[in-house]
Tab-separated table of C-alpha atoms in Angstrom:
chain	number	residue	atom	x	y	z
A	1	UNK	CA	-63.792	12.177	-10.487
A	2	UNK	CA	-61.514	14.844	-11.822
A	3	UNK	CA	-61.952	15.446	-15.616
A	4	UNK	CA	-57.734	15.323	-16.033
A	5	UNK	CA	-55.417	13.438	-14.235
A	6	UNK	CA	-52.855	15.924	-12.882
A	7	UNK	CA	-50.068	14.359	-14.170
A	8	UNK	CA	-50.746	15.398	-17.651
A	9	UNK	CA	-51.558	19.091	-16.768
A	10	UNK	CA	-48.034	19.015	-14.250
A	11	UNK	CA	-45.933	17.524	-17.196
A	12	UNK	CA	-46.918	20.170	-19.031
A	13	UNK	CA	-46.090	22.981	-16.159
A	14	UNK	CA	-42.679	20.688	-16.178
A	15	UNK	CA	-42.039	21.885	-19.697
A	16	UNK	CA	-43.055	25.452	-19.460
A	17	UNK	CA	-40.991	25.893	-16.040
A	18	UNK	CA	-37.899	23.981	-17.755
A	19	UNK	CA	-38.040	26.752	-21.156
A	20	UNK	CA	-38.740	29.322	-19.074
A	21	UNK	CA	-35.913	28.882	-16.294
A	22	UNK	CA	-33.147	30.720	-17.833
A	23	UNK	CA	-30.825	31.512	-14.731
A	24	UNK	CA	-31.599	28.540	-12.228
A	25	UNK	CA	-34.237	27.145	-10.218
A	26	UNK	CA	-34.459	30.138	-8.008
A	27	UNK	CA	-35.820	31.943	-11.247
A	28	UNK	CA	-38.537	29.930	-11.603
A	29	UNK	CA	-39.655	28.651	-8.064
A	30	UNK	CA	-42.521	31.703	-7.451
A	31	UNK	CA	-43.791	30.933	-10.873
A	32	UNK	CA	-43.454	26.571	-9.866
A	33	UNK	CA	-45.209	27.567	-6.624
A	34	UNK	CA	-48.158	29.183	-8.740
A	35	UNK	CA	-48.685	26.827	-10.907
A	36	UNK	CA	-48.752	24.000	-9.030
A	37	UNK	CA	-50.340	25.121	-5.109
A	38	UNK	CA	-52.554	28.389	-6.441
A	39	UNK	CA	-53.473	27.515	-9.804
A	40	UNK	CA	-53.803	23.886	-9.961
A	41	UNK	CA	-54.107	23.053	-6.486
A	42	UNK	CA	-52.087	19.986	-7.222
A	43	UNK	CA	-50.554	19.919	-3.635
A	44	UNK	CA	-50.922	22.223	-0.533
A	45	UNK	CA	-48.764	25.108	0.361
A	46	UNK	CA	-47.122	22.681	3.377
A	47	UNK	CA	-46.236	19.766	0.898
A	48	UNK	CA	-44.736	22.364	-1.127
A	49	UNK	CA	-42.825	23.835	1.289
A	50	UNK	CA	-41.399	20.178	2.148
A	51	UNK	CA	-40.604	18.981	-0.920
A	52	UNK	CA	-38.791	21.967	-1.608
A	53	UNK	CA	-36.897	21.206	1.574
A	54	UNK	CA	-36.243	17.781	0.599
A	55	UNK	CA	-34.835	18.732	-2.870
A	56	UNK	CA	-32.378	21.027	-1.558
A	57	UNK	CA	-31.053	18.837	1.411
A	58	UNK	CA	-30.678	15.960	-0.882
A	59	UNK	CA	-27.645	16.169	-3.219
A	60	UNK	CA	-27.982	16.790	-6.916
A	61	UNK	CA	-29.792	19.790	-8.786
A	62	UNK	CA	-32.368	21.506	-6.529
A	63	UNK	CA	-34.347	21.373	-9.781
A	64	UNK	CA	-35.921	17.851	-9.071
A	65	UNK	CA	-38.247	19.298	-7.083
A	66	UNK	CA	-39.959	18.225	-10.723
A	67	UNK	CA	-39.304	14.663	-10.202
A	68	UNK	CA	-40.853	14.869	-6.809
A	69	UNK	CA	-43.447	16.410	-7.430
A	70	UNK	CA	-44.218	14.284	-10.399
A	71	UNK	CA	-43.721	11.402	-7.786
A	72	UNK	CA	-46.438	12.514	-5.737
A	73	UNK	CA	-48.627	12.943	-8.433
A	74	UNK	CA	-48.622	10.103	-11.200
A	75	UNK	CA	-46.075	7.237	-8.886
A	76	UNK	CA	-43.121	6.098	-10.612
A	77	UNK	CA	-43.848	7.000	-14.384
A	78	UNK	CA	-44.888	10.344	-13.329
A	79	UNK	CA	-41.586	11.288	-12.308
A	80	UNK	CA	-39.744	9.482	-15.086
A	81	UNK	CA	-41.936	11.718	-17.329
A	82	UNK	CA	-41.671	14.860	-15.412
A	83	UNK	CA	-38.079	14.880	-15.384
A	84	UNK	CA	-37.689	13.922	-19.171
A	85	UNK	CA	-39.988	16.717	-19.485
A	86	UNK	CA	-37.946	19.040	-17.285
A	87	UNK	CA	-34.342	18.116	-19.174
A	88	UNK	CA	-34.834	16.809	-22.978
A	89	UNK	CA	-36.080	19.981	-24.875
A	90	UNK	CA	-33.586	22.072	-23.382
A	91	UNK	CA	-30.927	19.685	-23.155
A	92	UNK	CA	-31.290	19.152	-27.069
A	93	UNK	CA	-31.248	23.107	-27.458
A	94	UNK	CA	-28.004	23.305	-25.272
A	95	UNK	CA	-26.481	20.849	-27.411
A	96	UNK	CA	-27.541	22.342	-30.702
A	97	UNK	CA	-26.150	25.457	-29.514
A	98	UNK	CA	-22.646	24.234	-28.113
A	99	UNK	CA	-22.085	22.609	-31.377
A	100	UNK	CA	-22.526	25.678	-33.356
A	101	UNK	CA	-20.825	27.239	-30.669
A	102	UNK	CA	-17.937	24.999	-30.703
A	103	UNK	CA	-17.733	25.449	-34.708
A	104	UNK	CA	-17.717	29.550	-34.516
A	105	UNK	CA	-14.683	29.096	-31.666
A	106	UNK	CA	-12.297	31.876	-33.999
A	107	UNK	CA	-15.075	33.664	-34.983
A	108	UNK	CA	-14.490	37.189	-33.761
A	109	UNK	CA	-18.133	37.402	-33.168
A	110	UNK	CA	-17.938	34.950	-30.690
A	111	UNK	CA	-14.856	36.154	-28.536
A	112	UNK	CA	-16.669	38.967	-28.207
A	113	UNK	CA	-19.974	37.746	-26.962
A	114	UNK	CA	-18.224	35.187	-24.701
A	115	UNK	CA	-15.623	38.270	-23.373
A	116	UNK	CA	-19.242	40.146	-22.643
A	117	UNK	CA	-20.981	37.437	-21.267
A	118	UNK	CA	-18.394	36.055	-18.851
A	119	UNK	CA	-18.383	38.761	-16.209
A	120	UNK	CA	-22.026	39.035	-16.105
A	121	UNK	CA	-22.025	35.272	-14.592
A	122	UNK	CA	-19.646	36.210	-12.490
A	123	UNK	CA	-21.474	38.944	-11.313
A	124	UNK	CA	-25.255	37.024	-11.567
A	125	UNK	CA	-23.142	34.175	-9.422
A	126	UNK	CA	-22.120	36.628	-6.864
A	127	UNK	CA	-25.656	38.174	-6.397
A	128	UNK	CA	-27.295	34.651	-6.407
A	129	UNK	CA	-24.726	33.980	-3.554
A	130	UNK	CA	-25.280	37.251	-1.554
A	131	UNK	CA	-29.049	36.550	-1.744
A	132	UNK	CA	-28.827	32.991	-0.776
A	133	UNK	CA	-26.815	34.012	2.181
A	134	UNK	CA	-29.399	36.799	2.858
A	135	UNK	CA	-32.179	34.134	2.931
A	136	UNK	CA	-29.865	31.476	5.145
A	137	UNK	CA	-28.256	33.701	7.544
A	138	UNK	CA	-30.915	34.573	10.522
A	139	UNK	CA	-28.559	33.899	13.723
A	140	UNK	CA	-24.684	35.146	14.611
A	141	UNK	CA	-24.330	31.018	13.869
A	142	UNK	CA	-25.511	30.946	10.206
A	143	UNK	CA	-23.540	33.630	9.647
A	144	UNK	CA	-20.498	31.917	10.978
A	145	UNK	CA	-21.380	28.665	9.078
A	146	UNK	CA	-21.550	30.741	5.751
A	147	UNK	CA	-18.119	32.687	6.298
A	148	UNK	CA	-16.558	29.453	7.699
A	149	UNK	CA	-17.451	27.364	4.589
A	150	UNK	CA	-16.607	30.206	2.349
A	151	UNK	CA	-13.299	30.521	3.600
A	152	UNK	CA	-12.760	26.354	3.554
A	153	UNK	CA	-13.798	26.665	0.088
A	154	UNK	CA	-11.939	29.421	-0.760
A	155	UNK	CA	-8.459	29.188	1.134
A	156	UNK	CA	-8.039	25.175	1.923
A	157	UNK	CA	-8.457	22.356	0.106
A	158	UNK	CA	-10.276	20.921	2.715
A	159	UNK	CA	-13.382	18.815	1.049
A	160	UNK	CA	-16.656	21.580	1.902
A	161	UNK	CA	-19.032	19.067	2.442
A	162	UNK	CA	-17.084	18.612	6.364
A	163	UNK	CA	-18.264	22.368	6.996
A	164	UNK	CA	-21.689	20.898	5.415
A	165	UNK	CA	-22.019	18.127	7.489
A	166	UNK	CA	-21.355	19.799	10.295
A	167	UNK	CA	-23.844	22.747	9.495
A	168	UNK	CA	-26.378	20.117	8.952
A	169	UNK	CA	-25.732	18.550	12.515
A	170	UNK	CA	-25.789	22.282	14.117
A	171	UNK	CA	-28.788	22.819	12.605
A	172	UNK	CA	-30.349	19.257	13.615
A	173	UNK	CA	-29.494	20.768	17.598
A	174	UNK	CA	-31.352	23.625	16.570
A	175	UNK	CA	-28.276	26.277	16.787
A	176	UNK	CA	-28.499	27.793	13.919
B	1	UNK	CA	-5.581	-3.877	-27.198
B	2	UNK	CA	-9.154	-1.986	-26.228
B	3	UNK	CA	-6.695	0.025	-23.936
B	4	UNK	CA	-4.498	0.996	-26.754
B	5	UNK	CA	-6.975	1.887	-28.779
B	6	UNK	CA	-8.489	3.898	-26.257
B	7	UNK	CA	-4.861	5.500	-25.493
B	8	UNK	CA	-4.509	6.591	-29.758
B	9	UNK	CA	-8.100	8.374	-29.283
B	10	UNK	CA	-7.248	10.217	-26.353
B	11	UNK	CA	-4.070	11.267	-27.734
B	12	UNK	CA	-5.584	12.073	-31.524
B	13	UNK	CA	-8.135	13.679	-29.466
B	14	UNK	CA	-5.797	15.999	-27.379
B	15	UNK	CA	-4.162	17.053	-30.486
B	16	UNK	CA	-6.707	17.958	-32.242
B	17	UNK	CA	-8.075	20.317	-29.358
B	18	UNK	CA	-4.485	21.827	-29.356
B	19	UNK	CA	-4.741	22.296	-33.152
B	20	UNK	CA	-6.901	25.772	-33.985
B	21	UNK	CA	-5.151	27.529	-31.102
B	22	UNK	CA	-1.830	28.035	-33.166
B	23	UNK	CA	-3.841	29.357	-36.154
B	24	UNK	CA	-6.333	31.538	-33.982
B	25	UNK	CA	-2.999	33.751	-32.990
B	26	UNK	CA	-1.749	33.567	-36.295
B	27	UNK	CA	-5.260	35.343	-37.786
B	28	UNK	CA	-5.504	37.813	-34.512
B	29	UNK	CA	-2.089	38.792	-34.443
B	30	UNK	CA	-3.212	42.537	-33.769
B	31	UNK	CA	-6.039	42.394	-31.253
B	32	UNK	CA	-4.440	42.921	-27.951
B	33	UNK	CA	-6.564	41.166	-25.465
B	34	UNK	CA	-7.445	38.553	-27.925
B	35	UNK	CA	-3.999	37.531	-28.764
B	36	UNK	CA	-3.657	37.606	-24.872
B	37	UNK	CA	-6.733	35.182	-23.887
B	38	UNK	CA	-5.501	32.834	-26.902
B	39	UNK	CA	-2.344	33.170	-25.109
B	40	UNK	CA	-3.769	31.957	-21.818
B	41	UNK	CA	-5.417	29.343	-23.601
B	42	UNK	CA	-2.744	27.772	-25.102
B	43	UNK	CA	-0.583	27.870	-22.171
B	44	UNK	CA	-3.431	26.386	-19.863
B	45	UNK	CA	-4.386	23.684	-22.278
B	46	UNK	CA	-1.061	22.051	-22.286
B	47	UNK	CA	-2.677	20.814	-18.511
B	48	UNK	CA	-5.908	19.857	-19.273
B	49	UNK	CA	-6.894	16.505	-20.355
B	50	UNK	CA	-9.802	14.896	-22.344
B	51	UNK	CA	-12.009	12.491	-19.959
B	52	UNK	CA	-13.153	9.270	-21.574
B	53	UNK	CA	-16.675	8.087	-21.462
B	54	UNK	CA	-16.356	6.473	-17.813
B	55	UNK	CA	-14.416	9.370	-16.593
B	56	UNK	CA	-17.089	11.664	-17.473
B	57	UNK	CA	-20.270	9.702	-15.786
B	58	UNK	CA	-18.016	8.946	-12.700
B	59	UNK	CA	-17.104	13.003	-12.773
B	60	UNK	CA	-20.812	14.083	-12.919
B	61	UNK	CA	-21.932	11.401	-10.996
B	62	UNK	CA	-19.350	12.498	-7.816
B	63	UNK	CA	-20.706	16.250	-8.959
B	64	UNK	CA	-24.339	15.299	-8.842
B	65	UNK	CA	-23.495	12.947	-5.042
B	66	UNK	CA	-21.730	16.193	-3.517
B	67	UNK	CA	-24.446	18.593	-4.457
B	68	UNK	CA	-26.212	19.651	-1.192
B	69	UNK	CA	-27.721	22.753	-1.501
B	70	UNK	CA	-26.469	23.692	-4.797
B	71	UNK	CA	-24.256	21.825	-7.385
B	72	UNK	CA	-22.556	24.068	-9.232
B	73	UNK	CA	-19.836	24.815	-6.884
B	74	UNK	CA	-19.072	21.376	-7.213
B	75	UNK	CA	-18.921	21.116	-10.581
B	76	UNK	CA	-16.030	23.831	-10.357
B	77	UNK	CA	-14.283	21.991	-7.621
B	78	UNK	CA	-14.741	18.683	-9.740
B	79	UNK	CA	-13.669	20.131	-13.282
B	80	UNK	CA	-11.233	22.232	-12.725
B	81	UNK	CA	-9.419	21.589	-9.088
B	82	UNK	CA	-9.573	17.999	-8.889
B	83	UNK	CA	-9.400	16.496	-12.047
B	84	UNK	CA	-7.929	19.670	-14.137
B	85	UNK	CA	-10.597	19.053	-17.301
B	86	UNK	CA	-11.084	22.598	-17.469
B	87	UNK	CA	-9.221	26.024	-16.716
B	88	UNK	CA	-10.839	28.167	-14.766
B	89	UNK	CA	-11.232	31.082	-17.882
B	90	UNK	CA	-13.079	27.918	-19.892
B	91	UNK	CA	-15.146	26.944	-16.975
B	92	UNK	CA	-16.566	30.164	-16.223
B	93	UNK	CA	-17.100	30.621	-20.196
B	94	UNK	CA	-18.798	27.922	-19.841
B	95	UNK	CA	-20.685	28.713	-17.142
B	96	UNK	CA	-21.837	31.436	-18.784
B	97	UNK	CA	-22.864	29.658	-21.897
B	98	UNK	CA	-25.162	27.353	-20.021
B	99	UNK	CA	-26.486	30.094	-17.794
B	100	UNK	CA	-27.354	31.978	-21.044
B	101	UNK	CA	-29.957	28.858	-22.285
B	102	UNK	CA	-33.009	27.898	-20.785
B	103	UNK	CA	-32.998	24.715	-18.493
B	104	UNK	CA	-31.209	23.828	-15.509
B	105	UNK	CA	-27.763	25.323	-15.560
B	106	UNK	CA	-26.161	22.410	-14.054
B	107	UNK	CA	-27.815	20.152	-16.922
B	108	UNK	CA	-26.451	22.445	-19.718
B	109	UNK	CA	-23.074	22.800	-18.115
B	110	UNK	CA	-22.715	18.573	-18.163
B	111	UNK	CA	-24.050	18.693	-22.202
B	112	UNK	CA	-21.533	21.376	-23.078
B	113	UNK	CA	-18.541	20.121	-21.633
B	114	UNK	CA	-19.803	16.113	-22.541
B	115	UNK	CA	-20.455	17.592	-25.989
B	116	UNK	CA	-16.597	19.415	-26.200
B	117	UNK	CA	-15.056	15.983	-25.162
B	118	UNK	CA	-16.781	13.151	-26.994
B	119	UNK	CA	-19.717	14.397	-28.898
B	120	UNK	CA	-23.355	13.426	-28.425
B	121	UNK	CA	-22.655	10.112	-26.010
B	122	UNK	CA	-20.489	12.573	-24.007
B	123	UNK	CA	-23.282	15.055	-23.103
B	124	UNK	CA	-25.609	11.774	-23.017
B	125	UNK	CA	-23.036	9.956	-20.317
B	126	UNK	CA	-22.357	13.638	-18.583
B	127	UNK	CA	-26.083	14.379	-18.319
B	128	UNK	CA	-27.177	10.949	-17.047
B	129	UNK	CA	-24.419	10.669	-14.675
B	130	UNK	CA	-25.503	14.195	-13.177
B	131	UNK	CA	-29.341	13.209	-12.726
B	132	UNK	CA	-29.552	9.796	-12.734
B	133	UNK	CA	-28.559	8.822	-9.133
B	134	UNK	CA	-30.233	12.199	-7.838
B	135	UNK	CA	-33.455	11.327	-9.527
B	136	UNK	CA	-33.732	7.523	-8.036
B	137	UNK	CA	-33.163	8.923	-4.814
B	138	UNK	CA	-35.877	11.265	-5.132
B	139	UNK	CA	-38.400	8.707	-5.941
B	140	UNK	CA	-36.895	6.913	-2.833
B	141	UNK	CA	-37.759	10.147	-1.186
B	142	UNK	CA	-40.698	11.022	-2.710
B	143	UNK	CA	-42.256	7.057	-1.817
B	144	UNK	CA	-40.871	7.679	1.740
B	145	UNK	CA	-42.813	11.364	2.108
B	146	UNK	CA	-45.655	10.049	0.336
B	147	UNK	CA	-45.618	7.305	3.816
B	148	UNK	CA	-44.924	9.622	6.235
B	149	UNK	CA	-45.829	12.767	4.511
B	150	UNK	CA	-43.921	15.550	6.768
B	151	UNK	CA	-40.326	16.578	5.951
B	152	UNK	CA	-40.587	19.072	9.154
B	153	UNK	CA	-37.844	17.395	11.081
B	154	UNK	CA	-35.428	18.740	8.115
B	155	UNK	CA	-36.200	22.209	8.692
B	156	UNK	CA	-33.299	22.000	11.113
B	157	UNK	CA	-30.648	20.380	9.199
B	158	UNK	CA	-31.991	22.116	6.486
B	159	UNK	CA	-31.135	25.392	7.970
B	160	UNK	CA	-27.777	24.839	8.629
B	161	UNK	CA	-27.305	23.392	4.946
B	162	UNK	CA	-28.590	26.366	3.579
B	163	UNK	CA	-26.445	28.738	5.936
B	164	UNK	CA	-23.137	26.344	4.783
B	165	UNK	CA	-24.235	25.963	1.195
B	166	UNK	CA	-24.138	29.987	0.611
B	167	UNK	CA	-20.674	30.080	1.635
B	168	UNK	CA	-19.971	27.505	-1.071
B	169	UNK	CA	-21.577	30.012	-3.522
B	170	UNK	CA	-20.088	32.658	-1.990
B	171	UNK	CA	-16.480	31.165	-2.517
B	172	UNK	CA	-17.439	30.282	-5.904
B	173	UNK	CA	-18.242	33.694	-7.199
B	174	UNK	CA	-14.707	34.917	-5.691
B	175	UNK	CA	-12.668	32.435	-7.467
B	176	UNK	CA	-14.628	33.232	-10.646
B	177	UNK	CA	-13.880	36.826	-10.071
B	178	UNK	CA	-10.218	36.383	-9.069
B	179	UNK	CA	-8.862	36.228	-12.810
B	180	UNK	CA	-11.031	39.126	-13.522
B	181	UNK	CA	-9.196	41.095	-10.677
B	182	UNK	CA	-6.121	40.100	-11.338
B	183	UNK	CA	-6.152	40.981	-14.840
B	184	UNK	CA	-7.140	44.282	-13.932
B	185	UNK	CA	-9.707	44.036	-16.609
B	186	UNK	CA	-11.520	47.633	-15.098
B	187	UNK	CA	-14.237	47.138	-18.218
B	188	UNK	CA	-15.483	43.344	-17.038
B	189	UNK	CA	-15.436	44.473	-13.790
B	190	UNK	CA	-17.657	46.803	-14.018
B	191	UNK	CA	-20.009	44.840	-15.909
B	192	UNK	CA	-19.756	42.332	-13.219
B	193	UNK	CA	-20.616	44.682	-10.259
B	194	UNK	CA	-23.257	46.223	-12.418
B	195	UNK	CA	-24.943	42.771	-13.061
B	196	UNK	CA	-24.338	42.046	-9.043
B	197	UNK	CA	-25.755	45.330	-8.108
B	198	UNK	CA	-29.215	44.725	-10.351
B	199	UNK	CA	-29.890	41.552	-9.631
B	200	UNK	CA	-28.800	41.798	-5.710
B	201	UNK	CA	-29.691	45.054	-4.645
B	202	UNK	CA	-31.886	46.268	-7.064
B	203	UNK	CA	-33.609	42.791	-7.556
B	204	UNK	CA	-34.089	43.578	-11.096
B	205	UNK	CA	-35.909	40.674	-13.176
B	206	UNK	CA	-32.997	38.232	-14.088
B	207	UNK	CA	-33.912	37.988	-17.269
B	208	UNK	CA	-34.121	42.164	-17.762
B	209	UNK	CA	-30.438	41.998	-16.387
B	210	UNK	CA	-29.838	38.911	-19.064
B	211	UNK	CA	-31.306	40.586	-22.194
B	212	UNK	CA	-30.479	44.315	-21.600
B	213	UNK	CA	-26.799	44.016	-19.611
B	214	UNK	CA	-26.322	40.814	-22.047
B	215	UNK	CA	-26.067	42.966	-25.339
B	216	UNK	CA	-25.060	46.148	-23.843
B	217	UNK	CA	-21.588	44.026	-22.370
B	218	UNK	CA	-20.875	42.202	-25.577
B	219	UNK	CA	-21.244	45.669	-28.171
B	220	UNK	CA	-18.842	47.249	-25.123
B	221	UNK	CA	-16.420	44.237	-25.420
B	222	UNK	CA	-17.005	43.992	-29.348
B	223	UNK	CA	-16.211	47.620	-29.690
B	224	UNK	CA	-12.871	47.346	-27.403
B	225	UNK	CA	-12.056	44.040	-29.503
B	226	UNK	CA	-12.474	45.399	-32.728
């Protein structure tokens, strides 16, 4: 019998991981991946691996990985609770701060912390991207797939998830 | 008549976003790129609109349904292409904003916009219309891997995805650098290549680049603004 139930203890990790992530999931993943396979032994290194998989090929934010994880370890409360965990503190921070945010809008303060802060996303954006496509692109195909959806995206107004789709089914035939 | 009313509080509601623009040029009238980005403002917001409750979770619910691999490129596709709620220059503010604060970034984006365009039960109906088909279908997923308990048959797919889904991000960081280029604004450039070169290249610590680059680029731009 195991003195806690894990739940509890991942709930917990849920709420660290969610205060901690400032810049995205891919911030916070090693530390998610400690926690939860090293540390707590909570699930192996394989489940892991697939239920990171299975967040990211499902749509929505790659971030409820929480939810199923907290599936797989305390059912359907678990993951109701894990994901409350994961959004509520932060969410009520975010909206504390976009009030007061709103209410300072002519403050020159604040034109000058948003003029700063602006080109650093785009530049955090554009190094998130080049390292995703690092990690994605193994094969003259991948690399095709990336340019070809960033162009769609870019040029067309053609919906992205065709190129998507169709990088999903390439990959299915094992091409890329 | 529930129309009508609806109709008067959209309306009040536009005007009232329209309203401190006017007065923000009058007190800058000096500051160069200041009166310039109020400028832009004004001239964009004339096309943007104010979403209603239903518009909102049907918004972040088509967000949160196209997300594979990522969501925030559709968020930008959503808000600003398709349905014109945002410019692009109030997006990527925006953007930043939520990137800035702990938590998912998709999650803060959908409180701060719900929270610009109707208050607490926007970023409520935003928020839950971004997770809450995502998370049922998770605990469909997760009950379905808990069965069968191997996801290696998406390795495949999943490769592909990922390949595709970079592109999206890819495409995403040029359109939120396009204004920036066109502009010619050489300082946020810079700071934008310097950020992409850290975190990239030099695989600096995110939040080193956030807390050092952070303050450094707002006393550069505070000092040009003043």
């Amino acid at each position: 019998m195991r003195d806690d139930s894990p739940i509890g203890g991942f709930i917990l990790t849920a709420l660290f991981v969610s205060v901690v992530a400032v810049g995205g999931v891919n911030a916070v993943l090693p530390e998610l991946h400690r926690q939860v396979v090293d540390i707590n032994h909570w699930l192996t290194d394989k489940q892991f691996a697939d239920m990171f998989a299975i967040a990211n090929a499902s749509p929505g934010p790659n971030m409820l990985i929480i939810t199923l994880i907290g599936w797989s370890l305390g059912g359907f409360y678990g993951a109701i609770v894990s994901t409350l965990a994961l959004c509520t503190p932060t969410c009520a921070l975010t909206y504390l701060v976009a009030q007061a945010w709103e209410k300072f809008k002519d403050a020159p303060w604040r034109i000058a912390v948003q003029a700063g802060l602006v080109p650093m996303t785009v530049g955090l954006i554009a190094a998130s991207a080049y390292l995703l496509a690092r990690a994605a692109d193994h094969s003259m195909m991948a690399y095709a797939m990336t340019a070809a959806t960033a162009g769609i995206s870019y040029f067309t107004r053609i919906n992205p998830l065709w190129a998507m789709a169709a990088a999903a089914a390439l990959g299915h035939a094992g091409l890329v | 008549m529930k129309d009508g009313g609806r109709g008067n509080d959209f309306r009040f509601r536009k005007a009232r976003a329209h309203a401190p623009h006017p007065t923000a040029l009058e007190r800058k009238p000096g500051g160069f790129i200041i009166s310039k980005m109020s400028d832009s403002t004004v001239e964009t917001l004339e096309q943007t609109s104010v979403p209603t409750l239903p518009e909102i979770f049907l918004g972040f619910l088509g967000i949160a349904l196209s997300g594979f691999g990522g969501v925030m490129p559709w968020a930008q596709r959503m808000l600003v292409e398709k349905k014109k709620w945002l410019t692009p220059e109030k997006f990527a503010e925006d953007v930043a904003l939520a990137q800035f604060l702990p938590g998912p970034n998709i999650v803060n984006l959908s409180i701060v916009v719900g929270s610009r365009w109707r208050g607490a039960l926007g970023s409520l109906v935003a928020c839950i219309g971004l997770i809450g088909a995502p998370v049922a279908l998770m605990m469909i997923l997760g009950a379905l891997y808990a069965r069968y308990g191997d996801a290696a048959w998406l390795s495949g797919p999943l490769a592909g995805l990922s390949a595709s889904a970079a592109g999206l991000v890819i495409a995403m960081a040029a359109k939120l650098a396009a204004p920036l280029f066109r502009g010619k604004r050489i300082m946020a450039i810079s700071f934008a290549i310097l950020s992409f070169i850290a975190v990239g290249f030099l695989r600096v610590p995110l939040y080193w680049v956030l807390f050092v680059f952070g303050p450094l680029s707002v006393a550069a731009f505070w000092w040009r603004l003043r």
